[in-house]
PDB file of C-alpha atoms and ligand atoms in Angstrom:
ATOM      1  CA  MET A   1      90.107 135.062  69.688  1.00 85.00           C
ATOM      2  CA  ASN A   2      86.912 133.058  69.365  1.00 92.00           C
ATOM      3  CA  LYS A   3      87.078 129.440  68.338  1.00 93.00           C
ATOM      4  CA  GLU A   4      84.518 127.131  66.820  1.00 95.00           C
ATOM      5  CA  ILE A   5      84.633 124.084  69.050  1.00 96.00           C
ATOM      6  CA  SER A   6      82.728 120.847  68.584  1.00 96.00           C
ATOM      7  CA  THR A   7      80.052 120.084  71.123  1.00 97.00           C
ATOM      8  CA  TYR A   8      79.176 116.707  72.596  1.00 97.00           C
ATOM      9  CA  LEU A   9      76.460 115.349  74.817  1.00 98.00           C
ATOM     10  CA  ALA A  10      76.952 115.082  78.536  1.00 98.00           C
ATOM     11  CA  LYS A  11      74.621 113.810  81.232  1.00 98.00           C
ATOM     12  CA  CYS A  12      74.424 115.218  84.720  1.00 98.00           C
ATOM     13  CA  GLY A  13      74.771 112.647  87.493  1.00 98.00           C
ATOM     14  CA  ASN A  14      72.844 114.892  89.840  1.00 98.00           C
ATOM     15  CA  CYS A  15      69.696 116.050  87.970  1.00 98.00           C
ATOM     16  CA  LYS A  16      70.012 113.522  85.067  1.00 98.00           C
ATOM     17  CA  GLN A  17      69.517 116.219  82.397  1.00 98.00           C
ATOM     18  CA  ILE A  18      71.330 115.917  79.064  1.00 98.00           C
ATOM     19  CA  PHE A  19      73.170 118.943  77.732  1.00 98.00           C
ATOM     20  CA  ALA A  20      75.806 119.913  75.172  1.00 97.00           C
ATOM     21  CA  HIS A  21      79.332 120.906  76.129  1.00 98.00           C
ATOM     22  CA  PRO A  22      82.281 121.924  73.942  1.00 97.00           C
ATOM     23  CA  SER A  23      85.345 119.674  73.977  1.00 96.00           C
ATOM     24  CA  LEU A  24      88.742 119.899  72.315  1.00 93.00           C
ATOM     25  CA  GLY A  25      89.113 116.121  72.339  1.00 83.00           C
ATOM     26  CA  ASP A  26      92.550 114.579  72.305  1.00 74.00           C
ATOM     27  CA  PHE A  27      94.098 116.911  69.739  1.00 73.00           C
ATOM     28  CA  ALA A  28      94.663 119.926  71.880  1.00 80.00           C
ATOM     29  CA  TYR A  29      97.833 119.532  73.880  1.00 86.00           C
ATOM     30  CA  GLY A  30      98.200 122.481  76.243  1.00 92.00           C
ATOM     31  CA  GLU A  31      94.716 123.814  75.527  1.00 94.00           C
ATOM     32  CA  ILE A  32      91.741 123.698  77.819  1.00 95.00           C
ATOM     33  CA  ILE A  33      88.131 124.759  78.000  1.00 96.00           C
ATOM     34  CA  PHE A  34      86.920 126.214  81.271  1.00 97.00           C
ATOM     35  CA  CYS A  35      83.275 126.060  82.275  1.00 97.00           C
ATOM     36  CA  SER A  36      81.657 128.665  84.481  1.00 96.00           C
ATOM     37  CA  ILE A  37      80.646 127.075  87.775  1.00 96.00           C
ATOM     38  CA  ASP A  38      77.008 127.860  86.982  1.00 96.00           C
ATOM     39  CA  GLY A  39      77.362 125.784  83.791  1.00 97.00           C
ATOM     40  CA  GLN A  40      76.288 128.684  81.556  1.00 95.00           C
ATOM     41  CA  GLN A  41      79.485 129.834  79.842  1.00 95.00           C
ATOM     42  CA  TYR A  42      82.627 128.379  78.340  1.00 96.00           C
ATOM     43  CA  THR A  43      85.958 129.985  77.593  1.00 96.00           C
ATOM     44  CA  HIS A  44      89.193 128.548  76.227  1.00 96.00           C
ATOM     45  CA  ALA A  45      92.792 129.064  77.333  1.00 96.00           C
ATOM     46  CA  SER A  46      96.276 127.881  76.405  1.00 95.00           C
ATOM     47  CA  ALA A  47      99.093 126.744  78.677  1.00 94.00           C
ATOM     48  CA  PHE A  48     101.536 128.460  76.327  1.00 94.00           C
ATOM     49  CA  SER A  49     100.239 132.005  76.606  1.00 94.00           C
ATOM     50  CA  GLU A  50     102.595 134.520  78.195  1.00 94.00           C
ATOM     51  CA  PHE A  51     100.311 134.773  81.221  1.00 96.00           C
ATOM     52  CA  ALA A  52     100.003 130.993  81.713  1.00 96.00           C
ATOM     53  CA  GLN A  53     103.772 130.624  81.474  1.00 95.00           C
ATOM     54  CA  LYS A  54     104.219 133.307  84.116  1.00 95.00           C
ATOM     55  CA  ILE A  55     101.779 131.510  86.455  1.00 96.00           C
ATOM     56  CA  SER A  56     103.565 128.222  85.884  1.00 94.00           C
ATOM     57  CA  ARG A  57     106.835 129.864  87.025  1.00 94.00           C
ATOM     58  CA  LEU A  58     105.115 131.082  90.201  1.00 94.00           C
ATOM     59  CA  MET A  59     103.824 127.631  91.089  1.00 91.00           C
ATOM     60  CA  PRO A  60     105.599 124.807  92.903  1.00 84.00           C
ATOM     61  CA  ASP A  61     107.154 122.222  90.570  1.00 81.00           C
ATOM     62  CA  ASN A  62     104.972 119.201  89.815  1.00 80.00           C
ATOM     63  CA  SER A  63     101.852 120.893  91.109  1.00 85.00           C
ATOM     64  CA  SER A  64      98.687 119.358  89.708  1.00 89.00           C
ATOM     65  CA  ASP A  65      96.735 122.538  90.388  1.00 93.00           C
ATOM     66  CA  PHE A  66      97.858 124.432  87.289  1.00 94.00           C
ATOM     67  CA  TRP A  67      94.505 124.496  85.471  1.00 95.00           C
ATOM     68  CA  ASP A  68      92.565 125.157  88.672  1.00 95.00           C
ATOM     69  CA  VAL A  69      94.766 128.169  89.341  1.00 96.00           C
ATOM     70  CA  ILE A  70      94.474 129.462  85.778  1.00 97.00           C
ATOM     71  CA  ALA A  71      90.679 128.978  85.917  1.00 97.00           C
ATOM     72  CA  SER A  72      90.531 130.989  89.143  1.00 96.00           C
ATOM     73  CA  LEU A  73      92.355 133.874  87.464  1.00 97.00           C
ATOM     74  CA  VAL A  74      90.068 134.254  84.436  1.00 97.00           C
ATOM     75  CA  ASP A  75      88.546 137.742  84.319  1.00 95.00           C
ATOM     76  CA  SER A  76      85.066 137.218  85.675  1.00 86.00           C
ATOM     77  CA  ILE A  77      82.302 138.495  83.463  1.00 78.00           C
ATOM     78  CA  GLU A  78      79.060 139.181  85.346  1.00 80.00           C
ATOM     79  CA  ASP A  79      80.780 137.760  88.450  1.00 84.00           C
ATOM     80  CA  ARG A  80      81.141 134.303  86.935  1.00 90.00           C
ATOM     81  CA  LYS A  81      83.797 132.002  88.320  1.00 94.00           C
ATOM     82  CA  TYR A  82      85.390 129.382  86.108  1.00 96.00           C
ATOM     83  CA  SER A  83      86.449 125.786  86.647  1.00 95.00           C
ATOM     84  CA  PRO A  84      88.470 123.266  84.627  1.00 95.00           C
ATOM     85  CA  HIS A  85      85.597 120.793  85.116  1.00 96.00           C
ATOM     86  CA  ILE A  86      82.282 120.495  83.283  1.00 97.00           C
ATOM     87  CA  HIS A  87      79.335 121.850  85.243  1.00 98.00           C
ATOM     88  CA  CYS A  88      75.722 120.965  84.519  1.00 98.00           C
ATOM     89  CA  LEU A  89      73.822 123.579  82.507  1.00 97.00           C
ATOM     90  CA  PHE A  90      70.712 122.926  84.603  1.00 98.00           C
ATOM     91  CA  CYS A  91      71.848 122.468  88.207  1.00 98.00           C
ATOM     92  CA  SER A  92      75.553 123.548  88.113  1.00 97.00           C
ATOM     93  CA  SER A  93      76.721 120.227  89.582  1.00 98.00           C
ATOM     94  CA  ASP A  94      80.134 118.965  88.509  1.00 96.00           C
ATOM     95  CA  ASN A  95      78.996 115.395  89.149  1.00 98.00           C
ATOM     96  CA  ILE A  96      78.796 114.443  85.473  1.00 98.00           C
ATOM     97  CA  GLU A  97      77.653 110.920  84.611  1.00 98.00           C
ATOM     98  CA  PHE A  98      79.175 110.955  81.120  1.00 97.00           C
ATOM     99  CA  TRP A  99      80.674 113.524  78.790  1.00 97.00           C
ATOM    100  CA  GLU A 100      82.046 113.619  75.262  1.00 96.00           C
ATOM    101  CA  GLY A 101      79.074 111.518  74.158  1.00 97.00           C
ATOM    102  CA  GLU A 102      77.538 111.910  70.705  1.00 97.00           C
ATOM    103  CA  ARG A 103      78.891 114.878  68.723  1.00 96.00           C
ATOM    104  CA  ILE A 104      76.083 117.306  68.055  1.00 96.00           C
ATOM    105  CA  GLY A 105      77.392 120.579  66.683  1.00 97.00           C
ATOM    106  CA  VAL A 106      79.737 123.466  67.252  1.00 97.00           C
ATOM    107  CA  MET A 107      79.848 126.327  69.699  1.00 96.00           C
ATOM    108  CA  ASN A 108      81.623 129.643  69.404  1.00 97.00           C
ATOM    109  CA  VAL A 109      83.872 129.809  72.468  1.00 97.00           C
ATOM    110  CA  SER A 110      85.683 132.999  73.443  1.00 95.00           C
ATOM    111  CA  GLU A 111      89.257 133.123  74.641  1.00 95.00           C
ATOM    112  CA  ALA A 112      89.736 133.651  78.370  1.00 96.00           C
ATOM    113  CA  SER A 113      91.260 136.961  79.394  1.00 95.00           C
ATOM    114  CA  PHE A 114      93.352 137.559  82.490  1.00 97.00           C
ATOM    115  CA  LEU A 115      93.623 141.355  82.477  1.00 96.00           C
ATOM    116  CA  ALA A 116      92.946 141.822  86.190  1.00 95.00           C
ATOM    117  CA  ALA A 117      95.443 139.187  87.356  1.00 96.00           C
ATOM    118  CA  ALA A 118      98.036 140.167  84.729  1.00 96.00           C
ATOM    119  CA  ALA A 119      97.961 143.758  86.005  1.00 97.00           C
ATOM    120  CA  LEU A 120      99.028 142.717  89.517  1.00 96.00           C
ATOM    121  CA  PRO A 121     102.637 143.255  90.590  1.00 96.00           C
ATOM    122  CA  GLU A 122     104.578 139.977  90.561  1.00 94.00           C
ATOM    123  CA  HIS A 123     104.747 139.605  94.374  1.00 95.00           C
ATOM    124  CA  GLU A 124     100.975 140.066  94.707  1.00 97.00           C
ATOM    125  CA  LEU A 125     100.305 137.609  91.914  1.00 96.00           C
ATOM    126  CA  LYS A 126     102.597 135.102  93.604  1.00 95.00           C
ATOM    127  CA  LEU A 127     100.702 135.535  96.871  1.00 95.00           C
ATOM    128  CA  LEU A 128      97.378 135.134  95.086  1.00 95.00           C
ATOM    129  CA  VAL A 129      98.563 131.934  93.358  1.00 95.00           C
ATOM    130  CA  ALA A 130      99.720 130.536  96.726  1.00 94.00           C
ATOM    131  CA  GLN A 131      96.323 131.368  98.264  1.00 94.00           C
ATOM    132  CA  ILE A 132      94.463 129.675  95.423  1.00 94.00           C
ATOM    133  CA  CYS A 133      96.646 126.535  95.726  1.00 91.00           C
ATOM    134  CA  GLU A 134      96.007 126.422  99.465  1.00 91.00           C
ATOM    135  CA  CYS A 135      92.290 126.839  98.909  1.00 90.00           C
ATOM    136  CA  ILE A 136      92.195 124.026  96.299  1.00 87.00           C
ATOM    137  CA  ASN A 137      94.107 121.648  98.543  1.00 85.00           C
ATOM    138  CA  ASN A 138      91.866 122.317 101.521  1.00 84.00           C
ATOM    139  CA  LYS A 139      88.759 121.245  99.635  1.00 71.00           C
TER     140      LYS A 139
HETATM  141 ZN1   ZN B   1      72.377 118.753  86.678  1.00 91.32          ZN
END
């Protein structure tokens, strides 16, 4: 499902360019927008989807990596990888000086799909989740 999501100004701390990014603001408990790590695409996801709930059961309790793991499992379109952080549209940096600045419009954001990860047998998915967590924590 596509969603019309308000966009706001952000400024890159690396290249200093200003760009628009969609944000759900404070009214979206359990919802998130992922940004592709090249800064070009956005997709939205919910913590309450069947898939997200399954991932949450496979993760250690109190892990803070939930959204990073979910972002890593988004079906990649044109080999794009996704992140729970904003990435600069111009230089891909996630060093963002400010975000959620002036509201400037709306953007049509597609819902993230997880077909590839959801098709994995449970033990493989569990292994994959553990690998992603390890990778995040070694950064
Ligand atoms: Zn930049």
